[in-house]
Every structure is written in structure tokens, then in C-alpha cells.
Amino acid sequence: MRARYLAGVNPARLPRVAERVVVVGSGIAGLFTALRLAEAGPVTVLTKQRLADSNTELAQGGIAAAIGKSDSPELHLQDTLAAGDGLCDLAAVEALVHEGPARVLELAALGVQFDRGQEGFALTREGAHSRRRILHAHGDATGDEIRRGLEEQVRRHPQITLLEDHFALDVVTEPGRRVAGVTALRPDGGVVFFTSPFVILATGGAGQLYRTSTNPEVATGDGVAIAFRAGAAVADMEFIQFHPTALALEGSPKFLISEAVRGEGALLLNARGERFMPGYDPRGELAPRDVVARAIAREMASTGAGHVWLDARPIGEAFPQRFPTIFAACRERGLDPLREPIPVAPAAHYAMGGVLTDTWGRTTLPGLFACGETACTGLHGANRLASNSLVEGLVFGQRIADFIRRVEAGGPPSPSSGFEAASPPESDDGHLPHRWLQPAWPASAGQARQPSQALAEPERQPPEEPLEPGRLWAQTQDLMWRRAGIVRNREDLEQAWAEMAGLAELAATAELGAGREALELANLTLVGALVARSALERRESRGAHFREDHPRRDDEHWLHHIVQRREESGL
Ligand code: SIN
């Protein structure tokens, strides 16, 4: 097992700053949690770059909430469960669908301006939603507007200290595994130990694991790596969602073409100009994302083309107004969506797995919480329903704040909205094992299982070369794309697991002086190894995880979550 702390930083020797609570990350989950916690006292937010550098900023389609006249939380629940392909945690889904509408209205009350139509909020549709229930802002600039609204509140809040360019290194634990705080690299190169009884990891996802991704450069899986090194359980790591439609132009950075474009009528065409989705799924272009991404991958493979086409011409002249960001991005690249189809291909988009939490955001370490894409509440199961992630940050951010505030006040926490999706925990001490980890938890609700012993120790293939972050980064992305991507098989995954374990071992030797890129690589490769191992272990196809050697869903053997912990992993 490698060193407990990144770059061998010893917290005992660091300067200390005492905090009430530290939030790591500045996307919707981190900022909303911070705002709610700040109602009761000071909060420190660490973010490794600028506040705006997050996946939230890039979100286009919108935020899902059952607020339409013909909609209901029950319908939203059914759609979420169907997309999750049998592996959703019901309590987490119930929390989301029942509490989501109130949280979204609170976000609007905080100043986020969602688009409106004649009957209130304008609602669009995305894949696998049975109703129009996606709120959006400035057409397709929803994330930018949410970031703007939250940033305005956070920057002027007297109780919030925002520390940009502070890269969180590790969560520090006391004997007994209670959290003691978090260490961070400051912009001047010094390291500081923020001592705190509560740390919330909201660092987003790990899209940088893949050569082609819709995620920003900062999405390097830091929160999952930090939690794993500290001994927290991580779960469902094999489930990586690939967005079907990223702009595919040679030499141009990937740019998301929102699913809402298909929701408003755009069609997918193959290299021969034929519409192909109805041949794969009766829901056509609005089938769940995993289905559409795999269909596109298959069409690309069968025609040898590097992309398919998204024909947005059926949307007509409304396109520039409804999708101003996408329209401008296409025009900048010499494309005119009003007159020609847009070249698109799948790209890594979202990690359903992450740090295992209960419905109060609690991880398996007392005092450590995770929220948003960093967390695995079980809400998304094997495949996230489109636009469920922004609202997830609000719902579970509120719950984390509620929990911490009740613990601070000395009483058992209760939900703010009156909807009780799970029994409120009694206190933050004597932390019970997560219910997925309890043998009595019914298998149909998704029990946990560790990877088999045979996989615990890989045939490591540590590269011979010295640590060159830029090159190893590209090697990681290429390896994960080719061997642990949209379509997987045993041979590829064995190779991915062995190579990623080796790369993770090498990257973990990075020293502080090597800079942030090298330290991020240590996190990224560790998360890559966790993904590859879970994917190798799950010998079935479910949701976003497709094994061509086990192409069917197998509820008899695999209706459970794969949970990994450092002490049992050898990583
Ligand atoms: C999109 O606009 O297609 C992305 C929405 C999401 O990933 O939830």
C-alpha cells in the first residue's frame, strides 16, 4: 500500500488554521452547501483554480425538477429509476424528486434567472424523461447563470471565506478515523493544515480520465482520491457516463451539444445520412444516454467515420435563440446549424460512482461528507438521468448543511423540507456502517460487495520511465479511452487495471515541488485504477457499463454495488 498522504506531506509539521467547516470545491454542490452552512456560522471554501472553473459552469441542458402541471415527483422517480437500470438507491431518489422542486425554487429566489414562458418557468425535455421538466437559463447557458447567481451570493457573504488557487491535498484523520481537517497547497507553494471537525468534498468528477471528455481540465477526481486515501469507501466506480453528442471537429477541444437539442427535435444521422436511432430503441434520439452513445459508437465503427451527424435543422429558425451558446460555438468553428448537420461523437461526461455516502452526505468516515459528482449516494444507479446532477448538488448540499447544523446544536438532524427519505442519524459519532455494507440490507435494494481477492493485487506494470506528468496524463487518457471506455471486455480491462495500477504507483511518487499537475495526476491515476478494477469485476452489462463479453444485465448475480476501500485494495 502506498503512502497515506500525497507527496508525503506530514500534517503534524504544518502551520494550522482552525475552521468551523471546510468545503472543498466551487461547483453548485460546494457553493450551495457553503451558503446553507453559512446561515449558522463561518465557512471556508477551498477551490483549486478560480471559482468558475467547474463542470457547473459548463452545464447547458438544465436542472430537472417536477414542477410542470402534468408532472409529479412520482413520474420523476420512475424515470430516474428506469435510467439507473436497477441499481438506484430508492431513498436517495425519493429525496431528490421530493425535495428538488423546493431547492430549485430557492435557487431562483437567490437570484438565478431561469428562462420563463407563458405559464411560468420554461421547461424542456431530455433523453429518458417522460415529461418536460428541465429548467434552463439564457437558452443553453444554465450552468453559467447558476454559477453567476451563486458566486454573487458567496462573494458577498460575510461568513464565507473563499480561497481560490488552494489545492486540497488530503483529509487528515485522527485515531478512530474521525476527520481532523484537510491539508492544502497554497498559491505561494506553502502547505497549510485547515483543522476542522467537518470536511465536505465537492470537487466534481474525473472526466480528465478520458481522451475525449466534456469536462473542464480541473475534473481530475481529486475528491474521490482524497477520500480513498483517507480510508473512506468508494462505490460504483465502473459506471462512467458517455454523453452521446460532443462536437467532433479535428483539432478542436470537445464542446458539449446539449441533449436538449435532441429534446427540441434534432435527429441523429450516420455517415450515409440515414437516421439510425429508431433501429436501436423505440425512443429514438431520446433513449437513455448509454443506449444512444453505444448506438453512435456502433454506427461510427460500422461506417469507419470519426463522427455521426446531429441534424438540428428540424428546430428551424428558433435554434440561435434557444441555443445561443451552441450556435455561437458552431459559428466560431465555421459551422451553420441552420443549414448543415453538426458532426458529433460520444465523450466521457459524468461519473455515477464516487465516495460512498448515505442520504445525508455522510461518508464512512465520521466528519467527512461528499456532495455532487464526487459522491455516490446511489441516486444515479448505473446511469444518471439527464439534468439530475445540478439538482443533486442542491438537495444533498442542503441535507449536509442540515445534518451538520443539527449536530452542532446537539440534537438529531431532521430534513428541512419535511420529507423524510431515511431515518435521521442520531449523531455524527458512533457512525454506523453504511446500509449497503450491512449484511441484512436486502439484496434487491443493492447490497455491496468488494472486488474479489483475485483482483486485489494486480500484475502491476509500472512504467520504466521517470515521472513526466504531461506524457503520463496522455497515456492515462488514451488507455482509459481504449480499454475502459464505452464498450469493454475482460482482456482490455485486465490490461487497463494492470497498467493503471502501475501508473498510479508511479504517479504517487510525485513530490510537492513537482507542481499541481503532477499531484493531480496522482489523483487521476488512482481513480482510473479504481474505475478499471470495478469494471473488470462487474461481469454483466448494466446502464453505462457495457461488457461485450457479458452483454446482458444479470440481476441474479450483480444486483449490488461494488465498494472499494484502501485497506483491502492494495492501492
Ligand atoms: C446536456 O445538456 O446534454 C447535459 C445535461 C446533463 O448532463 O445532465
mmCIF file with all atom_site columns, N, CA and C in Angstrom, residues 498-543:
data_model
loop_
_atom_site.group_PDB
_atom_site.id
_atom_site.type_symbol
_atom_site.label_atom_id
_atom_site.label_alt_id
_atom_site.label_comp_id
_atom_site.label_asym_id
_atom_site.label_entity_id
_atom_site.label_seq_id
_atom_site.pdbx_PDB_ins_code
_atom_site.Cartn_x
_atom_site.Cartn_y
_atom_site.Cartn_z
_atom_site.occupancy
_atom_site.B_iso_or_equiv
_atom_site.pdbx_formal_charge
_atom_site.auth_seq_id
_atom_site.auth_comp_id
_atom_site.auth_asym_id
_atom_site.auth_atom_id
_atom_site.pdbx_PDB_model_num
ATOM 1   N N  . ALA A 1 498 ? -4.139  -3.417 -14.820 1.00 0.00 ? 498 ALA A N  1
ATOM 2   C CA . ALA A 1 498 ? -2.711  -3.606 -14.539 1.00 0.00 ? 498 ALA A CA 1
ATOM 3   C C  . ALA A 1 498 ? -1.925  -2.325 -14.828 1.00 0.00 ? 498 ALA A C  1
ATOM 4   N N  . GLU A 1 499 ? -2.203  -1.730 -15.989 1.00 0.00 ? 499 GLU A N  1
ATOM 5   C CA . GLU A 1 499 ? -1.443  -0.526 -16.362 1.00 0.00 ? 499 GLU A CA 1
ATOM 6   C C  . GLU A 1 499 ? -1.795  0.658  -15.472 1.00 0.00 ? 499 GLU A C  1
ATOM 7   N N  . MET A 1 500 ? -3.089  0.804  -15.148 1.00 0.00 ? 500 MET A N  1
ATOM 8   C CA . MET A 1 500 ? -3.480  1.942  -14.302 1.00 0.00 ? 500 MET A CA 1
ATOM 9   C C  . MET A 1 500 ? -2.893  1.789  -12.902 1.00 0.00 ? 500 MET A C  1
ATOM 10  N N  . ALA A 1 501 ? -2.867  0.558  -12.376 1.00 0.00 ? 501 ALA A N  1
ATOM 11  C CA . ALA A 1 501 ? -2.278  0.356  -11.046 1.00 0.00 ? 501 ALA A CA 1
ATOM 12  C C  . ALA A 1 501 ? -0.800  0.747  -11.076 1.00 0.00 ? 501 ALA A C  1
ATOM 13  N N  . GLY A 1 502 ? -0.118  0.390  -12.175 1.00 0.00 ? 502 GLY A N  1
ATOM 14  C CA . GLY A 1 502 ? 1.289   0.763  -12.323 1.00 0.00 ? 502 GLY A CA 1
ATOM 15  C C  . GLY A 1 502 ? 1.478   2.267  -12.441 1.00 0.00 ? 502 GLY A C  1
ATOM 16  N N  . LEU A 1 503 ? 0.630   2.889  -13.263 1.00 0.00 ? 503 LEU A N  1
ATOM 17  C CA . LEU A 1 503 ? 0.724   4.339  -13.424 1.00 0.00 ? 503 LEU A CA 1
ATOM 18  C C  . LEU A 1 503 ? 0.421   5.055  -12.105 1.00 0.00 ? 503 LEU A C  1
ATOM 19  N N  . ALA A 1 504 ? -0.555  4.527  -11.374 1.00 0.00 ? 504 ALA A N  1
ATOM 20  C CA . ALA A 1 504 ? -0.909  5.143  -10.092 1.00 0.00 ? 504 ALA A CA 1
ATOM 21  C C  . ALA A 1 504 ? 0.269   5.038  -9.114  1.00 0.00 ? 504 ALA A C  1
ATOM 22  N N  . GLU A 1 505 ? 0.959   3.909  -9.174  1.00 0.00 ? 505 GLU A N  1
ATOM 23  C CA . GLU A 1 505 ? 2.115   3.717  -8.285  1.00 0.00 ? 505 GLU A CA 1
ATOM 24  C C  . GLU A 1 505 ? 3.214   4.725  -8.617  1.00 0.00 ? 505 GLU A C  1
ATOM 25  N N  . LEU A 1 506 ? 3.445   4.877  -9.907  1.00 0.00 ? 506 LEU A N  1
ATOM 26  C CA . LEU A 1 506 ? 4.479   5.830  -10.333 1.00 0.00 ? 506 LEU A CA 1
ATOM 27  C C  . LEU A 1 506 ? 4.062   7.265  -9.980  1.00 0.00 ? 506 LEU A C  1
ATOM 28  N N  . ALA A 1 507 ? 2.805   7.609  -10.311 1.00 0.00 ? 507 ALA A N  1
ATOM 29  C CA . ALA A 1 507 ? 2.358   8.995  -10.084 1.00 0.00 ? 507 ALA A CA 1
ATOM 30  C C  . ALA A 1 507 ? 2.349   9.349  -8.602  1.00 0.00 ? 507 ALA A C  1
ATOM 31  N N  . ALA A 1 508 ? 2.155   8.325  -7.748  1.00 0.00 ? 508 ALA A N  1
ATOM 32  C CA . ALA A 1 508 ? 2.115   8.596  -6.306  1.00 0.00 ? 508 ALA A CA 1
ATOM 33  C C  . ALA A 1 508 ? 3.478   9.001  -5.753  1.00 0.00 ? 508 ALA A C  1
ATOM 34  N N  . THR A 1 509 ? 4.516   8.865  -6.556  1.00 0.00 ? 509 THR A N  1
ATOM 35  C CA . THR A 1 509 ? 5.837   9.286  -6.074  1.00 0.00 ? 509 THR A CA 1
ATOM 36  C C  . THR A 1 509 ? 6.059   10.791 -6.289  1.00 0.00 ? 509 THR A C  1
ATOM 37  N N  . ALA A 1 510 ? 5.060   11.471 -6.858  1.00 0.00 ? 510 ALA A N  1
ATOM 38  C CA . ALA A 1 510 ? 5.213   12.916 -7.126  1.00 0.00 ? 510 ALA A CA 1
ATOM 39  C C  . ALA A 1 510 ? 5.527   13.660 -5.842  1.00 0.00 ? 510 ALA A C  1
ATOM 40  N N  . GLU A 1 511 ? 6.456   14.593 -5.949  1.00 0.00 ? 511 GLU A N  1
ATOM 41  C CA . GLU A 1 511 ? 6.782   15.411 -4.777  1.00 0.00 ? 511 GLU A CA 1
ATOM 42  C C  . GLU A 1 511 ? 6.100   16.756 -4.888  1.00 0.00 ? 511 GLU A C  1
ATOM 43  N N  . LEU A 1 512 ? 6.017   17.418 -3.752  1.00 0.00 ? 512 LEU A N  1
ATOM 44  C CA . LEU A 1 512 ? 5.316   18.697 -3.704  1.00 0.00 ? 512 LEU A CA 1
ATOM 45  C C  . LEU A 1 512 ? 5.843   19.684 -4.748  1.00 0.00 ? 512 LEU A C  1
ATOM 46  N N  . GLY A 1 513 ? 7.164   19.709 -4.879  1.00 0.00 ? 513 GLY A N  1
ATOM 47  C CA . GLY A 1 513 ? 7.790   20.663 -5.793  1.00 0.00 ? 513 GLY A CA 1
ATOM 48  C C  . GLY A 1 513 ? 7.461   20.386 -7.249  1.00 0.00 ? 513 GLY A C  1
ATOM 49  N N  . ALA A 1 514 ? 6.914   19.218 -7.551  1.00 0.00 ? 514 ALA A N  1
ATOM 50  C CA . ALA A 1 514 ? 6.616   18.874 -8.958  1.00 0.00 ? 514 ALA A CA 1
ATOM 51  C C  . ALA A 1 514 ? 5.430   19.670 -9.480  1.00 0.00 ? 514 ALA A C  1
ATOM 52  N N  . GLY A 1 515 ? 4.691   20.305 -8.582  1.00 0.00 ? 515 GLY A N  1
ATOM 53  C CA . GLY A 1 515 ? 3.600   21.181 -9.017  1.00 0.00 ? 515 GLY A CA 1
ATOM 54  C C  . GLY A 1 515 ? 2.256   20.482 -9.067  1.00 0.00 ? 515 GLY A C  1
ATOM 55  N N  . ARG A 1 516 ? 1.225   21.309 -9.295  1.00 0.00 ? 516 ARG A N  1
ATOM 56  C CA . ARG A 1 516 ? -0.144  20.795 -9.199  1.00 0.00 ? 516 ARG A CA 1
ATOM 57  C C  . ARG A 1 516 ? -0.441  19.713 -10.230 1.00 0.00 ? 516 ARG A C  1
ATOM 58  N N  . GLU A 1 517 ? 0.075   19.868 -11.437 1.00 0.00 ? 517 GLU A N  1
ATOM 59  C CA . GLU A 1 517 ? -0.250  18.897 -12.494 1.00 0.00 ? 517 GLU A CA 1
ATOM 60  C C  . GLU A 1 517 ? 0.180   17.486 -12.084 1.00 0.00 ? 517 GLU A C  1
ATOM 61  N N  . ALA A 1 518 ? 1.368   17.403 -11.469 1.00 0.00 ? 518 ALA A N  1
ATOM 62  C CA . ALA A 1 518 ? 1.876   16.089 -11.059 1.00 0.00 ? 518 ALA A CA 1
ATOM 63  C C  . ALA A 1 518 ? 1.020   15.517 -9.921  1.00 0.00 ? 518 ALA A C  1
ATOM 64  N N  . LEU A 1 519 ? 0.576   16.385 -9.015  1.00 0.00 ? 519 LEU A N  1
ATOM 65  C CA . LEU A 1 519 ? -0.249  15.914 -7.890  1.00 0.00 ? 519 LEU A CA 1
ATOM 66  C C  . LEU A 1 519 ? -1.640  15.504 -8.387  1.00 0.00 ? 519 LEU A C  1
ATOM 67  N N  . GLU A 1 520 ? -2.154  16.259 -9.335  1.00 0.00 ? 520 GLU A N  1
ATOM 68  C CA . GLU A 1 520 ? -3.449  15.879 -9.934  1.00 0.00 ? 520 GLU A CA 1
ATOM 69  C C  . GLU A 1 520 ? -3.334  14.532 -10.639 1.00 0.00 ? 520 GLU A C  1
ATOM 70  N N  . LEU A 1 521 ? -2.201  14.316 -11.277 1.00 0.00 ? 521 LEU A N  1
ATOM 71  C CA . LEU A 1 521 ? -2.000  13.040 -11.976 1.00 0.00 ? 521 LEU A CA 1
ATOM 72  C C  . LEU A 1 521 ? -2.053  11.873 -10.986 1.00 0.00 ? 521 LEU A C  1
ATOM 73  N N  . ALA A 1 522 ? -1.511  12.092 -9.792  1.00 0.00 ? 522 ALA A N  1
ATOM 74  C CA . ALA A 1 522 ? -1.565  11.038 -8.768  1.00 0.00 ? 522 ALA A CA 1
ATOM 75  C C  . ALA A 1 522 ? -3.020  10.717 -8.431  1.00 0.00 ? 522 ALA A C  1
ATOM 76  N N  . ASN A 1 523 ? -3.861  11.765 -8.320  1.00 0.00 ? 523 ASN A N  1
ATOM 77  C CA . ASN A 1 523 ? -5.288  11.536 -8.044  1.00 0.00 ? 523 ASN A CA 1
ATOM 78  C C  . ASN A 1 523 ? -5.969  10.843 -9.225  1.00 0.00 ? 523 ASN A C  1
ATOM 79  N N  . LEU A 1 524 ? -5.694  11.373 -10.414 1.00 0.00 ? 524 LEU A N  1
ATOM 80  C CA . LEU A 1 524 ? -6.363  10.866 -11.619 1.00 0.00 ? 524 LEU A CA 1
ATOM 81  C C  . LEU A 1 524 ? -6.057  9.386  -11.851 1.00 0.00 ? 524 LEU A C  1
ATOM 82  N N  . THR A 1 525 ? -4.795  9.018  -11.713 1.00 0.00 ? 525 THR A N  1
ATOM 83  C CA . THR A 1 525 ? -4.422  7.625  -11.984 1.00 0.00 ? 525 THR A CA 1
ATOM 84  C C  . THR A 1 525 ? -5.001  6.686  -10.912 1.00 0.00 ? 525 THR A C  1
ATOM 85  N N  . LEU A 1 526 ? -5.047  7.173  -9.678  1.00 0.00 ? 526 LEU A N  1
ATOM 86  C CA . LEU A 1 526 ? -5.664  6.352  -8.625  1.00 0.00 ? 526 LEU A CA 1
ATOM 87  C C  . LEU A 1 526 ? -7.140  6.098  -8.951  1.00 0.00 ? 526 LEU A C  1
ATOM 88  N N  . VAL A 1 527 ? -7.832  7.153  -9.358  1.00 0.00 ? 527 VAL A N  1
ATOM 89  C CA . VAL A 1 527 ? -9.251  6.998  -9.704  1.00 0.00 ? 527 VAL A CA 1
ATOM 90  C C  . VAL A 1 527 ? -9.399  6.090  -10.938 1.00 0.00 ? 527 VAL A C  1
ATOM 91  N N  . GLY A 1 528 ? -8.478  6.225  -11.899 1.00 0.00 ? 528 GLY A N  1
ATOM 92  C CA . GLY A 1 528 ? -8.513  5.354  -13.083 1.00 0.00 ? 528 GLY A CA 1
ATOM 93  C C  . GLY A 1 528 ? -8.378  3.894  -12.697 1.00 0.00 ? 528 GLY A C  1
ATOM 94  N N  . ALA A 1 529 ? -7.489  3.616  -11.756 1.00 0.00 ? 529 ALA A N  1
ATOM 95  C CA . ALA A 1 529 ? -7.307  2.233  -11.303 1.00 0.00 ? 529 ALA A CA 1
ATOM 96  C C  . ALA A 1 529 ? -8.590  1.719  -10.637 1.00 0.00 ? 529 ALA A C  1
ATOM 97  N N  . LEU A 1 530 ? -9.251  2.585  -9.864  1.00 0.00 ? 530 LEU A N  1
ATOM 98  C CA . LEU A 1 530 ? -10.497 2.176  -9.194  1.00 0.00 ? 530 LEU A CA 1
ATOM 99  C C  . LEU A 1 530 ? -11.596 1.880  -10.225 1.00 0.00 ? 530 LEU A C  1
ATOM 100 N N  . VAL A 1 531 ? -11.659 2.715  -11.272 1.00 0.00 ? 531 VAL A N  1
ATOM 101 C CA . VAL A 1 531 ? -12.656 2.501  -12.329 1.00 0.00 ? 531 VAL A CA 1
ATOM 102 C C  . VAL A 1 531 ? -12.378 1.177  -13.044 1.00 0.00 ? 531 VAL A C  1
ATOM 103 N N  . ALA A 1 532 ? -11.119 0.975  -13.421 1.00 0.00 ? 532 ALA A N  1
ATOM 104 C CA . ALA A 1 532 ? -10.776 -0.231 -14.190 1.00 0.00 ? 532 ALA A CA 1
ATOM 105 C C  . ALA A 1 532 ? -11.053 -1.489 -13.374 1.00 0.00 ? 532 ALA A C  1
ATOM 106 N N  . ARG A 1 533 ? -10.734 -1.425 -12.084 1.00 0.00 ? 533 ARG A N  1
ATOM 107 C CA . ARG A 1 533 ? -10.925 -2.629 -11.279 1.00 0.00 ? 533 ARG A CA 1
ATOM 108 C C  . ARG A 1 533 ? -12.405 -2.982 -11.118 1.00 0.00 ? 533 ARG A C  1
ATOM 109 N N  . SER A 1 534 ? -13.229 -1.957 -10.845 1.00 0.00 ? 534 SER A N  1
ATOM 110 C CA . SER A 1 534 ? -14.668 -2.219 -10.713 1.00 0.00 ? 534 SER A CA 1
ATOM 111 C C  . SER A 1 534 ? -15.255 -2.728 -12.022 1.00 0.00 ? 534 SER A C  1
ATOM 112 N N  . ALA A 1 535 ? -14.785 -2.137 -13.126 1.00 0.00 ? 535 ALA A N  1
ATOM 113 C CA . ALA A 1 535 ? -15.326 -2.526 -14.436 1.00 0.00 ? 535 ALA A CA 1
ATOM 114 C C  . ALA A 1 535 ? -14.942 -3.960 -14.783 1.00 0.00 ? 535 ALA A C  1
ATOM 115 N N  . LEU A 1 536 ? -13.756 -4.347 -14.369 1.00 0.00 ? 536 LEU A N  1
ATOM 116 C CA . LEU A 1 536 ? -13.307 -5.724 -14.608 1.00 0.00 ? 536 LEU A CA 1
ATOM 117 C C  . LEU A 1 536 ? -14.127 -6.696 -13.757 1.00 0.00 ? 536 LEU A C  1
ATOM 118 N N  . GLU A 1 537 ? -14.414 -6.268 -12.550 1.00 0.00 ? 537 GLU A N  1
ATOM 119 C CA . GLU A 1 537 ? -15.150 -7.137 -11.623 1.00 0.00 ? 537 GLU A CA 1
ATOM 120 C C  . GLU A 1 537 ? -16.595 -7.375 -12.090 1.00 0.00 ? 537 GLU A C  1
ATOM 121 N N  . ARG A 1 538 ? -17.253 -6.332 -12.593 1.00 0.00 ? 538 ARG A N  1
ATOM 122 C CA . ARG A 1 538 ? -18.684 -6.472 -12.919 1.00 0.00 ? 538 ARG A CA 1
ATOM 123 C C  . ARG A 1 538 ? -18.848 -7.203 -14.251 1.00 0.00 ? 538 ARG A C  1
ATOM 124 N N  . ARG A 1 539 ? -19.176 -8.470 -14.152 1.00 0.00 ? 539 ARG A N  1
ATOM 125 C CA . ARG A 1 539 ? -19.253 -9.308 -15.355 1.00 0.00 ? 539 ARG A CA 1
ATOM 126 C C  . ARG A 1 539 ? -20.702 -9.376 -15.859 1.00 0.00 ? 539 ARG A C  1
ATOM 127 N N  . GLU A 1 540 ? -21.218 -8.255 -16.197 1.00 0.00 ? 540 GLU A N  1
ATOM 128 C CA . GLU A 1 540 ? -22.549 -8.107 -16.804 1.00 0.00 ? 540 GLU A CA 1
ATOM 129 C C  . GLU A 1 540 ? -22.557 -6.744 -17.487 1.00 0.00 ? 540 GLU A C  1
ATOM 130 N N  . SER A 1 541 ? -23.656 -6.462 -18.198 1.00 0.00 ? 541 SER A N  1
ATOM 131 C CA . SER A 1 541 ? -23.839 -5.120 -18.759 1.00 0.00 ? 541 SER A CA 1
ATOM 132 C C  . SER A 1 541 ? -25.037 -4.485 -18.079 1.00 0.00 ? 541 SER A C  1
ATOM 133 N N  . ARG A 1 542 ? -24.836 -3.256 -17.627 1.00 0.00 ? 542 ARG A N  1
ATOM 134 C CA . ARG A 1 542 ? -25.907 -2.554 -16.907 1.00 0.00 ? 542 ARG A CA 1
ATOM 135 C C  . ARG A 1 542 ? -25.648 -1.059 -17.040 1.00 0.00 ? 542 ARG A C  1
ATOM 136 N N  . GLY A 1 543 ? -26.695 -0.325 -17.430 1.00 0.00 ? 543 GLY A N  1
ATOM 137 C CA . GLY A 1 543 ? -26.549 1.128  -17.530 1.00 0.00 ? 543 GLY A CA 1
ATOM 138 C C  . GLY A 1 543 ? -25.370 1.507  -18.402 1.00 0.00 ? 543 GLY A C  1
#
